[in-house]
Amino acid sequence: DRNERRRRMLEALEQARVPEPEKRAAQYPHQLSGGLRQRVMIAMALMSRPRLLIADEPTTALDVTTQAEILDLLRTLQVETGMGILLITHDLGVVASVADRVAVLHDGVLVEQGEVLQVFEEPRADYTRGLLAATPRLEIGAPA
């Protein structure tokens, strides 16, 4: 019934760490920050209690602090619920920080897959090597 649906919706918002879920449930998307909109999308996905969550670019256009919070939320939800997460991203830094395995696609074709460390340290595909070479790296103490 309506009350049960509302209770489950508020529970999902809380699970996705949306502050003041009652207030947020009454707001329009344009009234929410990018991070809150992402949390609401995660809450919507959680409503069906999935065994696999497909997160397509969940951190795009978010500042680094909010990005870290969203990735932490996804990791926590994975542990708490036991669901798998398929993360789709172009950000290799995100992949390195959260993924166990990686699959690299080029024009929709799988060119390489494996454990993250193995693929990043010893890439076999030219495309993967190019992606890794194009990733900015921070070198402490390097001249500016």
XYZ file of C-alpha atoms in Angstrom, residues 1-107:
107
model
C 0.000 0.000 0.000
C 0.942 3.657 -0.196
C 2.288 3.875 3.370
C 4.458 0.783 2.873
C 5.894 2.180 -0.385
C 6.709 5.479 1.345
C 8.335 3.651 4.267
C 10.489 1.608 1.864
C 11.399 4.727 -0.120
C 12.533 6.574 3.016
C 14.447 3.470 4.142
C 16.270 3.348 0.782
C 17.127 7.065 1.029
C 18.555 6.464 4.506
C 20.500 3.442 3.258
C 21.986 5.654 0.520
C 22.989 8.171 3.232
C 20.665 10.907 2.029
C 20.459 13.460 4.854
C 16.943 14.480 5.907
C 15.184 11.873 3.743
C 11.678 13.241 4.478
C 12.722 16.695 3.272
C 14.629 15.379 0.242
C 11.681 13.208 -0.828
C 9.615 16.379 -1.267
C 12.246 18.202 -3.347
C 12.711 18.321 -7.111
C 15.960 17.110 -8.725
C 17.075 20.668 -9.589
C 16.954 21.468 -5.859
C 19.546 18.800 -5.044
C 23.327 18.869 -5.430
C 25.012 16.454 -7.817
C 26.055 14.218 -4.932
C 22.529 14.099 -3.536
C 21.087 13.336 -6.972
C 23.535 10.439 -7.264
C 22.543 9.154 -3.813
C 18.859 9.334 -4.804
C 19.621 7.294 -7.932
C 21.409 4.712 -5.786
C 18.419 4.653 -3.417
C 16.093 4.083 -6.375
C 18.213 1.140 -7.469
C 18.200 -0.279 -3.930
C 14.390 -0.277 -3.819
C 14.288 -3.525 -5.815
C 16.935 -5.140 -3.592
C 19.180 -6.088 -6.538
C 21.807 -8.798 -6.444
C 23.800 -6.787 -8.996
C 23.989 -2.993 -9.133
C 25.129 -1.550 -12.459
C 26.672 1.849 -11.746
C 27.299 3.710 -15.016
C 29.655 6.662 -14.417
C 28.484 7.195 -10.809
C 31.173 9.799 -10.068
C 31.214 11.854 -13.265
C 30.917 15.628 -12.691
C 31.341 15.283 -8.921
C 34.080 17.007 -6.939
C 36.764 14.699 -5.513
C 35.329 14.772 -1.977
C 31.823 13.831 -3.130
C 33.314 11.272 -5.525
C 35.108 9.593 -2.598
C 31.886 9.613 -0.557
C 29.904 7.945 -3.370
C 32.583 5.280 -3.882
C 32.692 4.654 -0.125
C 28.901 4.347 -0.111
C 28.997 1.788 -2.930
C 31.666 -0.260 -1.108
C 29.664 -0.147 2.133
C 26.454 -1.189 0.383
C 28.285 -4.038 -1.315
C 29.495 -5.357 2.058
C 26.188 -4.782 3.859
C 23.924 -6.274 1.189
C 26.230 -8.767 -0.509
C 25.260 -7.418 -3.934
C 27.734 -7.311 -6.763
C 28.621 -4.021 -8.413
C 29.432 -3.557 -12.075
C 31.114 -0.166 -12.310
C 31.249 1.461 -15.728
C 33.721 4.348 -15.871
C 36.369 6.008 -17.967
C 38.256 7.069 -14.812
C 41.155 4.657 -14.284
C 41.833 6.195 -10.872
C 38.376 5.106 -9.759
C 38.999 1.629 -11.151
C 42.330 1.383 -9.322
C 40.782 2.455 -6.026
C 37.672 0.268 -5.927
C 37.723 -2.592 -8.406
C 38.988 -6.141 -8.001
C 38.812 -6.931 -11.699
C 38.778 -4.755 -14.795
C 37.582 -5.224 -18.350
C 38.833 -2.733 -20.942
C 36.588 -2.055 -23.926
C 37.541 -0.258 -27.126
C 34.636 0.677 -29.404
